[in-house]
Coordinates of C-alpha atoms and ligand atoms in Angstrom, one line a residue:
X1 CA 74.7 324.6 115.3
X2 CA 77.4 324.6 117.6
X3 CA 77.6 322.4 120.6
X4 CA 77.4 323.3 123.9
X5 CA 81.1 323.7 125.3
X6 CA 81.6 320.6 127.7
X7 CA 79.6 318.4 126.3
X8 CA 81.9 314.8 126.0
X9 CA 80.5 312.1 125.3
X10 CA 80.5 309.7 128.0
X11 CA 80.7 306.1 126.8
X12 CA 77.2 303.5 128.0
X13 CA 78.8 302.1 130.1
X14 CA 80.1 304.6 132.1
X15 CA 77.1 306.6 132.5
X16 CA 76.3 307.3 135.7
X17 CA 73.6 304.9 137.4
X18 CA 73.2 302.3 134.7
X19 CA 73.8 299.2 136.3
X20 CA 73.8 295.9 134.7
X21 CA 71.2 293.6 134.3
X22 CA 70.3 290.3 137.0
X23 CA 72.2 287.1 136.3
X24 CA 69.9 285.5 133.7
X25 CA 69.3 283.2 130.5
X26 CA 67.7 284.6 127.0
X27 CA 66.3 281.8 125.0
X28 CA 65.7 282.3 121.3
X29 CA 63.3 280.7 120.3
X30 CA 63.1 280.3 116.6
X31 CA 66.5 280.9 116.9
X32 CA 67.8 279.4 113.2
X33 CA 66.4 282.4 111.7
X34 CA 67.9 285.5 110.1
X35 CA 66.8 287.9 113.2
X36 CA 69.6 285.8 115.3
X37 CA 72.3 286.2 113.4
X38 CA 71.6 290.0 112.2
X39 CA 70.0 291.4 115.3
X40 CA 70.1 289.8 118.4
X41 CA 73.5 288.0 118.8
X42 CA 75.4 291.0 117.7
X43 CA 72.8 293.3 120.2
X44 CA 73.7 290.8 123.3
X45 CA 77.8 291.1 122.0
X46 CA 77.6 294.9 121.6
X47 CA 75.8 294.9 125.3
X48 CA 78.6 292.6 126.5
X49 CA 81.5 295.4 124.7
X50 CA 79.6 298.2 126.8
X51 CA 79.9 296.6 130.3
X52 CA 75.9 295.9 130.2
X53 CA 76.0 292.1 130.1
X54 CA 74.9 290.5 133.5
X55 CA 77.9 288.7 134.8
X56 CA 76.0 285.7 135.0
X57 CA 74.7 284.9 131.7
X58 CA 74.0 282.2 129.0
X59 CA 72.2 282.3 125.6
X60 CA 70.3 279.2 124.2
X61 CA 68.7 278.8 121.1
X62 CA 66.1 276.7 119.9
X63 CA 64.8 275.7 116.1
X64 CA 64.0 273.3 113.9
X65 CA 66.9 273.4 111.8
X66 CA 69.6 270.7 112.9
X67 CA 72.6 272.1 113.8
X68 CA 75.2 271.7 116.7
X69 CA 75.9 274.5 119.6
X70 CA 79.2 274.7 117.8
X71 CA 77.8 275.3 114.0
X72 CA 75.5 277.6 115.9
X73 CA 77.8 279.6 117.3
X74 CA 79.7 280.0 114.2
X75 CA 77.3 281.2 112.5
X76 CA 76.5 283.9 115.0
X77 CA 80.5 284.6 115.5
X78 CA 79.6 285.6 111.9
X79 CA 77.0 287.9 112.5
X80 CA 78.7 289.6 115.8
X81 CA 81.6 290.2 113.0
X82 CA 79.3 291.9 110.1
X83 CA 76.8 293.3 112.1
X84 CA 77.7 294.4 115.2
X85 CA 76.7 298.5 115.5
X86 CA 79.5 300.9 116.8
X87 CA 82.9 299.8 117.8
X88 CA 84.4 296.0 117.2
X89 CA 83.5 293.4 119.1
X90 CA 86.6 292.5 121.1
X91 CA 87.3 288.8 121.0
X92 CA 86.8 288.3 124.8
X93 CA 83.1 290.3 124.6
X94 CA 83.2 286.6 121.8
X95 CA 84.5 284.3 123.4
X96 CA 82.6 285.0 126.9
X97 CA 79.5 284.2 124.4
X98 CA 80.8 281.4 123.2
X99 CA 81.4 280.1 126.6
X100 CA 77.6 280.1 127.7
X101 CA 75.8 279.6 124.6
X102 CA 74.5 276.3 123.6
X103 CA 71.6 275.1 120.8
X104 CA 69.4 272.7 120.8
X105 CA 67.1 271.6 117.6
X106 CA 64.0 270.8 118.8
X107 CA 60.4 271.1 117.8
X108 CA 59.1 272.4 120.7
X109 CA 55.4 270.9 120.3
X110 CA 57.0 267.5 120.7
X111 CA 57.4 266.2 124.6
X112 CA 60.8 264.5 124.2
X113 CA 62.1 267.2 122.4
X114 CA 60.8 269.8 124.7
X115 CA 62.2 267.3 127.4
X116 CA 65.9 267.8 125.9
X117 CA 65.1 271.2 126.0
X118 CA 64.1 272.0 129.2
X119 CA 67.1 269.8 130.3
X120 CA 69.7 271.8 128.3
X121 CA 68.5 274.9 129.7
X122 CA 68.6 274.1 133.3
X123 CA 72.2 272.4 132.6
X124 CA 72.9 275.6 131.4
X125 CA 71.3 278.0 133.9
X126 CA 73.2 275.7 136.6
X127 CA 76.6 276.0 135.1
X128 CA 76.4 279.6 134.6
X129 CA 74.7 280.4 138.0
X130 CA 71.7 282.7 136.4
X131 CA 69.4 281.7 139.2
X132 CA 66.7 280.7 137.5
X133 CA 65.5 284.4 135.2
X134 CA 64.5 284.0 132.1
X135 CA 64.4 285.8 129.4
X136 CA 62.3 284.5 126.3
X137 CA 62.5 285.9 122.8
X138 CA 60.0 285.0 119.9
X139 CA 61.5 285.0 116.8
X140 CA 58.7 282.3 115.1
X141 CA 56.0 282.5 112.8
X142 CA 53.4 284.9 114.7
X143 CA 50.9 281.9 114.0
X144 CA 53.2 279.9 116.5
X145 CA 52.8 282.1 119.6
X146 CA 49.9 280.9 121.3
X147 CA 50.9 277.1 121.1
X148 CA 54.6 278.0 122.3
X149 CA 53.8 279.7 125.1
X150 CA 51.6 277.2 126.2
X151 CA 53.5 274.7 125.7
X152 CA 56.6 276.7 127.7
X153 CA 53.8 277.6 130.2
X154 CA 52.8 273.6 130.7
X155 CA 56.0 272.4 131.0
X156 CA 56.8 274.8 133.9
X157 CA 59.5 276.9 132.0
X158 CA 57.7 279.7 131.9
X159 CA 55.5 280.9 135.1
X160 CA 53.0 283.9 135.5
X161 CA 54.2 287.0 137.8
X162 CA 57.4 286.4 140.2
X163 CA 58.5 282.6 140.2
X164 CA 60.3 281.2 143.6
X165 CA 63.6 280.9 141.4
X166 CA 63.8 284.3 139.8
X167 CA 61.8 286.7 137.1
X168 CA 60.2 285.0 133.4
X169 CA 59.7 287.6 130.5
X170 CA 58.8 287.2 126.8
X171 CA 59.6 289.4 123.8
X172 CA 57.1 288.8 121.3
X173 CA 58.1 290.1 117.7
X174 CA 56.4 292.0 115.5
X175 CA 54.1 291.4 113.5
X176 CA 51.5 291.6 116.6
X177 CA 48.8 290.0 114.8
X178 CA 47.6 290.6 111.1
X179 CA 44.2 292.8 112.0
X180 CA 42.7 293.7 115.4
X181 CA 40.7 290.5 115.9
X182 CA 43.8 288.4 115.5
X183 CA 45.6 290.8 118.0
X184 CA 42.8 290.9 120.7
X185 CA 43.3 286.9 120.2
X186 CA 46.7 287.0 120.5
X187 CA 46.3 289.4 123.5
X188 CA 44.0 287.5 124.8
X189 CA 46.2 284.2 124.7
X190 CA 49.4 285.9 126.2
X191 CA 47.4 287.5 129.0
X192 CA 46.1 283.6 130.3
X193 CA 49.1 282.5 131.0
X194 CA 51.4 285.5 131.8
X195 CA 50.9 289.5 133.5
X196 CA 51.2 292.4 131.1
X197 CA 54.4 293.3 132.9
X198 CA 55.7 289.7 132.1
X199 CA 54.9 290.8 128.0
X200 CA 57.5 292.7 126.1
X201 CA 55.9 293.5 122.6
X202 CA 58.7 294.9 120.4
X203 CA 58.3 297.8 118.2
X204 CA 62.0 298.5 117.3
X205 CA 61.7 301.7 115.7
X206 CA 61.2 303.1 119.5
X207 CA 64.8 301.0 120.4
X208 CA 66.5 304.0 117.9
X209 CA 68.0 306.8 120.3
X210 CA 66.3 309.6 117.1
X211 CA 63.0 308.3 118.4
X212 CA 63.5 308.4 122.1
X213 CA 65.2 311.8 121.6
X214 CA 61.5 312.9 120.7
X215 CA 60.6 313.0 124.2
X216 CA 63.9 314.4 125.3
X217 CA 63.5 317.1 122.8
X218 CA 59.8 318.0 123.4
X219 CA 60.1 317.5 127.5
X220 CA 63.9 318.1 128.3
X221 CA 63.7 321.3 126.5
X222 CA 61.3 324.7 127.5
X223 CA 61.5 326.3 123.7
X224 CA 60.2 324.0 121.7
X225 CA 56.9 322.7 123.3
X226 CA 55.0 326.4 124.3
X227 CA 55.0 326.0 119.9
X228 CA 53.7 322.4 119.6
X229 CA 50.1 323.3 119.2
X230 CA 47.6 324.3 116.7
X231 CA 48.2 327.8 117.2
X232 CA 52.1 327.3 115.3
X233 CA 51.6 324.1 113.7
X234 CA 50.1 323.9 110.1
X235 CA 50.8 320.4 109.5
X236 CA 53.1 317.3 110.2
X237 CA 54.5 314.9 107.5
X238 CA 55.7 311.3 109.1
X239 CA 58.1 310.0 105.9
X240 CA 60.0 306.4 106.7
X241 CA 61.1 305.7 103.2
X242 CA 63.5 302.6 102.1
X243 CA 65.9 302.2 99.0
X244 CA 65.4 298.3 99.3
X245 CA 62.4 296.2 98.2
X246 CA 61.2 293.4 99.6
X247 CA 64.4 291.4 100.1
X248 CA 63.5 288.2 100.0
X249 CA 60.8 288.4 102.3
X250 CA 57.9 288.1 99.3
X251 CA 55.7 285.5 101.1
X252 CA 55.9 287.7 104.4
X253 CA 55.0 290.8 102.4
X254 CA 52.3 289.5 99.8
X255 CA 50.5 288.6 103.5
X256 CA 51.5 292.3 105.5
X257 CA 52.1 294.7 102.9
X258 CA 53.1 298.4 103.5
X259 CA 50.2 298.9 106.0
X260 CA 50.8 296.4 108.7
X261 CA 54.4 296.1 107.7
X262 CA 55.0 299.8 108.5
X263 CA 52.2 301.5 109.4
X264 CA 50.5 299.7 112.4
X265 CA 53.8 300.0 114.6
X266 CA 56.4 302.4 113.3
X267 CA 54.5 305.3 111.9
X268 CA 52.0 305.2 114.4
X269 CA 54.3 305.3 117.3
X270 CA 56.0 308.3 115.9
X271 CA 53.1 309.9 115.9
X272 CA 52.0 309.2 119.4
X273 CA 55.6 311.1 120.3
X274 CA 54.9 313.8 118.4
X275 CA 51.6 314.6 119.1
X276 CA 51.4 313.3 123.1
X277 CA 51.0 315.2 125.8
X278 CA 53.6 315.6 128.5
X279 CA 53.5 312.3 130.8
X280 CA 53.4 312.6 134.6
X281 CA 57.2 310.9 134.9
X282 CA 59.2 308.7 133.0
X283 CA 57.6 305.4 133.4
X284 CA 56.2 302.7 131.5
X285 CA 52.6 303.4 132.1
X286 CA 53.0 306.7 132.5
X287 CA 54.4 307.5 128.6
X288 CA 52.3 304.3 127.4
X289 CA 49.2 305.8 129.0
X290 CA 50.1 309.3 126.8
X291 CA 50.9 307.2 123.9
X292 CA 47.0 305.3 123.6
X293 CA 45.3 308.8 124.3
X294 CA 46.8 309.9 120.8
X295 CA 45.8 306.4 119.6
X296 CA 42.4 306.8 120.8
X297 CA 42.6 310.4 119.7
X298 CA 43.1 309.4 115.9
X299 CA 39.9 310.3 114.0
X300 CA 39.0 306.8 112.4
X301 CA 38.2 306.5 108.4
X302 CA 36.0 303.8 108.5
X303 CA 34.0 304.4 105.3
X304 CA 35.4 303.8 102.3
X305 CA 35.0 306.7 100.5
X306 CA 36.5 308.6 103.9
X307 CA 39.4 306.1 103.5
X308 CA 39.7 306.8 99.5
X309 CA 39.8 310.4 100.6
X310 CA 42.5 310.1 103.2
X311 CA 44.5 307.2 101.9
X312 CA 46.8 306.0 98.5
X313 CA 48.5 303.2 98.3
X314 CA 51.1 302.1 95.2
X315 CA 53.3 299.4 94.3
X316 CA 56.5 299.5 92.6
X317 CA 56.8 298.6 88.6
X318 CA 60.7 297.4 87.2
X319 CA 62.8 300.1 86.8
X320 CA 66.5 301.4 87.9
X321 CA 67.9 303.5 91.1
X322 CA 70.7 305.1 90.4
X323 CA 72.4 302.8 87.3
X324 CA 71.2 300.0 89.2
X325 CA 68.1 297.8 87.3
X326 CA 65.7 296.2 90.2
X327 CA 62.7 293.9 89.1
X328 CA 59.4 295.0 89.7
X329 CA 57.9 293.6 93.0
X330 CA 55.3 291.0 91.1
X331 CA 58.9 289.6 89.9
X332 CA 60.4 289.3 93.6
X333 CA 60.9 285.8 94.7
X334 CA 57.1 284.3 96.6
X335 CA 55.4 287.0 94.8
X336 CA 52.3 287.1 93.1
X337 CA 52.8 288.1 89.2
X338 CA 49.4 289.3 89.5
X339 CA 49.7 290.8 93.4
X340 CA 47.6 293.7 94.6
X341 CA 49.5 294.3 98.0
X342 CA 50.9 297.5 98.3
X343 CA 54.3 298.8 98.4
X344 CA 53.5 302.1 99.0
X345 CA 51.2 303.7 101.9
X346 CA 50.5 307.2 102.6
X347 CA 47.8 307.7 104.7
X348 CA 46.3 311.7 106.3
X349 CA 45.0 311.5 109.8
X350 CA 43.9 314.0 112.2
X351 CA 43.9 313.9 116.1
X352 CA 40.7 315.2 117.5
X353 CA 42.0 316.9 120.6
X354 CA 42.4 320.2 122.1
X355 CA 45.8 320.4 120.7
X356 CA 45.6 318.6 117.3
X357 CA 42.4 320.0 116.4
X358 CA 42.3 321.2 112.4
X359 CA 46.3 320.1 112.1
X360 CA 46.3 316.8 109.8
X361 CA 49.2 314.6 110.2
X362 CA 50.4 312.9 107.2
X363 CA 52.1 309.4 107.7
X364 CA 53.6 307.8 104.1
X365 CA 55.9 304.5 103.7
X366 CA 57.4 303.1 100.5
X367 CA 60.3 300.5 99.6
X368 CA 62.2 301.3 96.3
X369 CA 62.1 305.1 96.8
X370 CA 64.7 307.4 96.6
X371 CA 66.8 306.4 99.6
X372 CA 67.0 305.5 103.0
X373 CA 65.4 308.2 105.5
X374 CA 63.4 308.2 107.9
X375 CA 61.8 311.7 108.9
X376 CA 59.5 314.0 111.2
X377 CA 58.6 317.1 109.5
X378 CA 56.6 320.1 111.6
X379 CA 55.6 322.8 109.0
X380 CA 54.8 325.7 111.5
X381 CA 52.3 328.2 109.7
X382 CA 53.6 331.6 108.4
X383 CA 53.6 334.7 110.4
X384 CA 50.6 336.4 111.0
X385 CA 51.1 339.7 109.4
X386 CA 53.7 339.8 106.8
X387 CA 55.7 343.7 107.6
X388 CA 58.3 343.3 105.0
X389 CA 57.1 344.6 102.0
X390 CA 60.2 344.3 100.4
X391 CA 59.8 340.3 99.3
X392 CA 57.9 338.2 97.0
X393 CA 57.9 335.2 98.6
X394 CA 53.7 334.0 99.9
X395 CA 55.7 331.5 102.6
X396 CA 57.6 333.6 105.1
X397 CA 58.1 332.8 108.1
X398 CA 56.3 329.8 107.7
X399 CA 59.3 327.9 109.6
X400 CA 60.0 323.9 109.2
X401 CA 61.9 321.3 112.1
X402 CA 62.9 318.4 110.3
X403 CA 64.1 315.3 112.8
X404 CA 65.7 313.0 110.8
X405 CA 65.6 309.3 112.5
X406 CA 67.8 307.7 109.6
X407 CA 70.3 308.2 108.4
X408 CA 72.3 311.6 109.1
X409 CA 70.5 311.5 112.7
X410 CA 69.5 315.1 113.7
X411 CA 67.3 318.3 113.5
X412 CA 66.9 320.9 110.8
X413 CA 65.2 324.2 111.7
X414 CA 64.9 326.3 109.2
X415 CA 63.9 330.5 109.5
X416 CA 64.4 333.4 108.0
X417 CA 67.5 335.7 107.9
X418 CA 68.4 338.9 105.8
X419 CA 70.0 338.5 102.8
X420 CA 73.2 340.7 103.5
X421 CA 73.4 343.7 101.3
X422 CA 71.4 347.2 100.9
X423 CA 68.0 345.8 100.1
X424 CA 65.8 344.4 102.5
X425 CA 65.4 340.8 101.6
X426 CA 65.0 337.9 103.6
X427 CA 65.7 334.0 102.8
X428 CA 65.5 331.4 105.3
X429 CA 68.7 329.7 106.6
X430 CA 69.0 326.4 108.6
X431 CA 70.2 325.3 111.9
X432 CA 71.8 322.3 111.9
X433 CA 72.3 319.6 114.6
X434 CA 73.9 316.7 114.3
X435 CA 74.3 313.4 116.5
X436 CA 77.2 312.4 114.6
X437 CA 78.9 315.5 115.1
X438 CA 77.9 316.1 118.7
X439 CA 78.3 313.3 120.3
X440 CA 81.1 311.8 117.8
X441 CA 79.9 308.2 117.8
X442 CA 76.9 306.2 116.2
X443 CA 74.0 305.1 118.3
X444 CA 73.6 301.4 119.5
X445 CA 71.1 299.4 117.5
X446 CA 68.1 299.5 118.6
X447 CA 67.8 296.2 119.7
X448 CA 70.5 296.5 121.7
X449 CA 68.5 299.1 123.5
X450 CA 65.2 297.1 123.7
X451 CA 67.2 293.9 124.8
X452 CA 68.4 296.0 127.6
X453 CA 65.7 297.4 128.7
X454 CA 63.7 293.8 128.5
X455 CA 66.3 292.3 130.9
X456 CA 66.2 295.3 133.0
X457 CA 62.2 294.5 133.2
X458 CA 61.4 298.5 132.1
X459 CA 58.8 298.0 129.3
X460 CA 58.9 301.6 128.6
X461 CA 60.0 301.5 125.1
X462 CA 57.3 298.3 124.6
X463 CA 54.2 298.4 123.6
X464 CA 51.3 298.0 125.8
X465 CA 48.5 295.8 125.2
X466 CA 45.8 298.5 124.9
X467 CA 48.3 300.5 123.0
X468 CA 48.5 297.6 120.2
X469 CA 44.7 297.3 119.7
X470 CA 44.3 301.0 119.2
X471 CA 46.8 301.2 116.7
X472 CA 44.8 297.8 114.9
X473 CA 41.5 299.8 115.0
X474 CA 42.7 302.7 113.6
X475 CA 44.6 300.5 110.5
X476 CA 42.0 297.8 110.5
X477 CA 39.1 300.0 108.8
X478 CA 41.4 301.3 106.0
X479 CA 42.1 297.9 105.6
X480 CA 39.2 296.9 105.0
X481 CA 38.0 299.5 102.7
X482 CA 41.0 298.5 100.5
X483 CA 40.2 294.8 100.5
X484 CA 36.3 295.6 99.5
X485 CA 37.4 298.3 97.0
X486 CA 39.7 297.9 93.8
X487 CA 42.7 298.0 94.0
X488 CA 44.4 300.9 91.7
X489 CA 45.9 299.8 88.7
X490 CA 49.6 298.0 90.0
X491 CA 52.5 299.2 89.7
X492 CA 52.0 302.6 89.5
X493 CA 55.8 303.7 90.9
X494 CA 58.8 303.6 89.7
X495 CA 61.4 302.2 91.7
X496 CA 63.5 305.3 92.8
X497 CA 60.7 307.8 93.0
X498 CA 58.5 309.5 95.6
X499 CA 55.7 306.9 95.7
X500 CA 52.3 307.2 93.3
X501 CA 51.1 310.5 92.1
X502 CA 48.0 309.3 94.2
X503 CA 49.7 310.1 97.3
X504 CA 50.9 313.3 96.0
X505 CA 47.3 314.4 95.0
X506 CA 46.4 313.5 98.7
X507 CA 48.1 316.3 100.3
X508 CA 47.9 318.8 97.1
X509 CA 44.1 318.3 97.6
X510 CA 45.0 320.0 101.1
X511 CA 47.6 322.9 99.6
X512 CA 50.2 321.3 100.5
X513 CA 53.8 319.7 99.6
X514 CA 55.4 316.3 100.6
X515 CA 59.0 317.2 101.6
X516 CA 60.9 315.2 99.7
X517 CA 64.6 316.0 100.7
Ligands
LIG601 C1 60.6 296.2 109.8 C2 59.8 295.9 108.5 O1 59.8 296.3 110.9 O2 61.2 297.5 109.6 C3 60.7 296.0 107.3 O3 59.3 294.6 108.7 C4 61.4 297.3 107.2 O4 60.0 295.7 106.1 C5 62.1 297.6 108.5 O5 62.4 297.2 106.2 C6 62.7 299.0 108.5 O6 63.5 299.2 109.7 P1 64.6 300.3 109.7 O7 65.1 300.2 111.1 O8 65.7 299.8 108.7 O9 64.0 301.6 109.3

């Protein structure tokens, strides 16, 4: 497709109207750990390269592990280096960070430690003249939350709604809970000591600019939304597949698995965007209140054999991708050798509402597949009366959008043209867009975006409270009917396929294809 004439691409931080963030401090807490290192340090440096960081600012992190501010730093001089989305770092974007960023081990349940601290921090905020906002980010064990921010909350750091001396926020990380009790808990916990708006629950899949361009495509646009209805859709197909396995993260996974790894945030929100309706402006309870309707929408399978119907689940044997040999996931490190968690999810649901009715959405998520993609597919139903005799072909005109999210960001449509020549034939063609090409330059990382938007205090791209339980009671059933039902016989995958035949049986039973690109 080509691109509208005129179109440049104007740099973040020249857009018109962004304006930076207050003068404030971001504490890491839990800050030793990978996230650090490969997310957040290189978001704050690639929001310092774009002109976004405050110009009163200072980072602190906080762990258990012993280390100096200066070993800290190097480490995450590291990370800015290899992981850093987009352009370079430029040293001074670097060495502005390493100006105001100090660490302090400390175990924050212990008063002298917590003492040292809450010292360090307010030497810092004073040096660097951040007036007293504060930004907190929980990078911990999601079993640590509630005694952290109690313990942040009792020791004055942290105050509900607007302190004298300047805004308090927390990020709290995903996972948001292992089931809906422990997220009501959770929920529960956060909400006695700080205001929803204080609360920033991160889900970063809706940090990616693919995933925010959902709205921009379905509400900035008048062509395609008159079509995003029962009456033109047949089905939709949710696919967020991954090459890797578990990475090292076997204790975290033999505890989530693909469900509440993937499913309970990611996939879920992509459906809310696809299927919500248009909210009343662009604001955070505005799109959030859209969002839970298609939650609440969500027909539940809450007996098992519903769930048996409407779910599969698989878990990848040893094998090879590509000329590559990967072990089976019973082999990965903290794993089980006898392990029943699943890999593998694919799960059909449908949304019982005027729009939705009849049109099932089908959601799947696998590590060791094929590749990397993450994809929306909209299968829009053939034409109603077929005119061309001429052709052979039972699917015509039954026209497909495909929005990828990952990698190769952009939109497929695909319809039919005439096949040049005497005969009348017809085979359909596809329209291409691409980010890369359009806009010539890769999108931030997505935590780059959230971190923004946190210190900006717009929880838009956050997820609500309400919004979080929903998507636990619809994955907390299916759940449940796993746990009380055998578990297929594991693996049933090879690494580097499409997932168990289960899952493709799931939507043949319905006449229908996964599209595996
Ligand atoms: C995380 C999951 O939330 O998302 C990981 O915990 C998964 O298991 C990751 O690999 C996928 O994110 P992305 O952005 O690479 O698609």
């Amino acid at each position: 497709m080509d691109e509208c004439a005129g179109s440049e691409y104007v740099p973040s931080n020249r857009r018109s109207g962004a304006v930076r963030p207050d003068p404030c401090a971001v504490i890491i807490l839990g800050a030793s750990g990978d996230l650090t290192r490969r997310k957040l340090v290189p978001a704050l440096a690639g929001l310092g390269r774009d002109g976004f960081l405050p110009d009163r600012f200072c980072l602190l992190g906080t762990g258990r592990t012993r280390s100096s501010s200066s070993e800290f730093f190097q480490t995450i001089r590291a990370g800015i280096a290899l992981h850093t989305e987009g352009d370079a770092v430029p040293p001074a974007v670097t060495d502005r960070l390493a100006g105001c960023t100090e660490y302090v081990s400390a175990n924050l349940t212990d008063p002298d430690d917590l003492g040292r601290f809450s010292r360090a921090l307010e030497r810092l905020e004073t040096a660097q003249g951040t007036g007293g906002n504060r930004l907190f980010y929980l990078s911990l064990p999601p079993s640590t939350y509630p005694a952290t921010v109690s313990q942040l909350v009792q020791s004055g750091l942290l105050t509900r709604g607007a302190p004298d001396r300047g805004w308090h926020r927390v990020v709290v990380e995903k996972p948001f809970g292992t089931s809906l009790d422990s997220a009501r808990l959770l929920n529960g916990h956060l909400r006695s000591f700080l205001n929803e708006n204080q609360i920033f629950r991160i889900d970063h899949y809706l940090g990616k600019d693919t995933v925010q361009n959902l709205l921009i495509l379905r509400f900035g646009n008048v062509i395609f939304e008159p079509l995003w209805d029962r009456r033109y859709v047949d089905h939709v197909q949710i696919t967020v597949a991954e090459e890797l396995g578990v990475e090292g993260r076997g204790a975290y996974y033999e505890e989530a698995g693909a469900l509440r790894d993937m499913f309970q945030n990611h996939l879920l929100q992509l459906l809310c965007l696809v299927a919500m309706e248009p909210p009343v402006n662009f604001s955070a309870d505005a799109v959030r209140d859209e969002k839970t309707k298609v939650l609440r929408a969500i027909r539940p399978w809450t007996l098992p054999e519903e769930v048996a119907q409407n779910s599969a689940r698989g878990q990848y044997g040893p094998g090879t991708i590509g000329d590559r040999v990967v072990p089976s996931y019973r082999q990965e490190r903290n794993v089980s050798p006898t392990s029943s968690r699943e890999t593998y999810a694919a799960c059909r649901f449908l949304v019982d509402n005027w729009r939705w009715q009849g049109v099932p959405f089908y959601l799947r998520s696998g590590k060791r597949m094929p590749g990397r993609l993450s994809e929306i597919f909209i299968q829009f139903r053939t034409v109603p009366h077929m005119m061309f005799k001429a052709t052979d072909r039972a699917d015509i005109g039954a026209n497909s959008m495909a929005i990828r999210i990952q990698p190769n960001e952009g939109i497929s449509i695909t319809f039919e043209a005439k096949v040049p020549g005497v005969e009348f034939n017809l085979r359909p063609v596809r329209l291409d867009f691409s980010y890369q090409t359009a806009f010539k330059t890769p999108p931030p990382s997505a935590y780059q975006t959230l971190l923004l938007q946190a210190l900006q205090g717009d929880a838009t791209l956050f997820t609500r409270r309400d919004e979080a339980e929903a998507q636990w009671e619809i994955i907390d059933p299916i759940l449940s009917a796993w746990e009380s039902t055998r578990a297929p016989s594991f693996p049933n995958y090879d690494p580097g396929s499409w997932g168990p035949s289960r899952a493709d049986e799931l939507i043949q039973r319905d006449g229908r294809e996964w599209h595996n690109p």
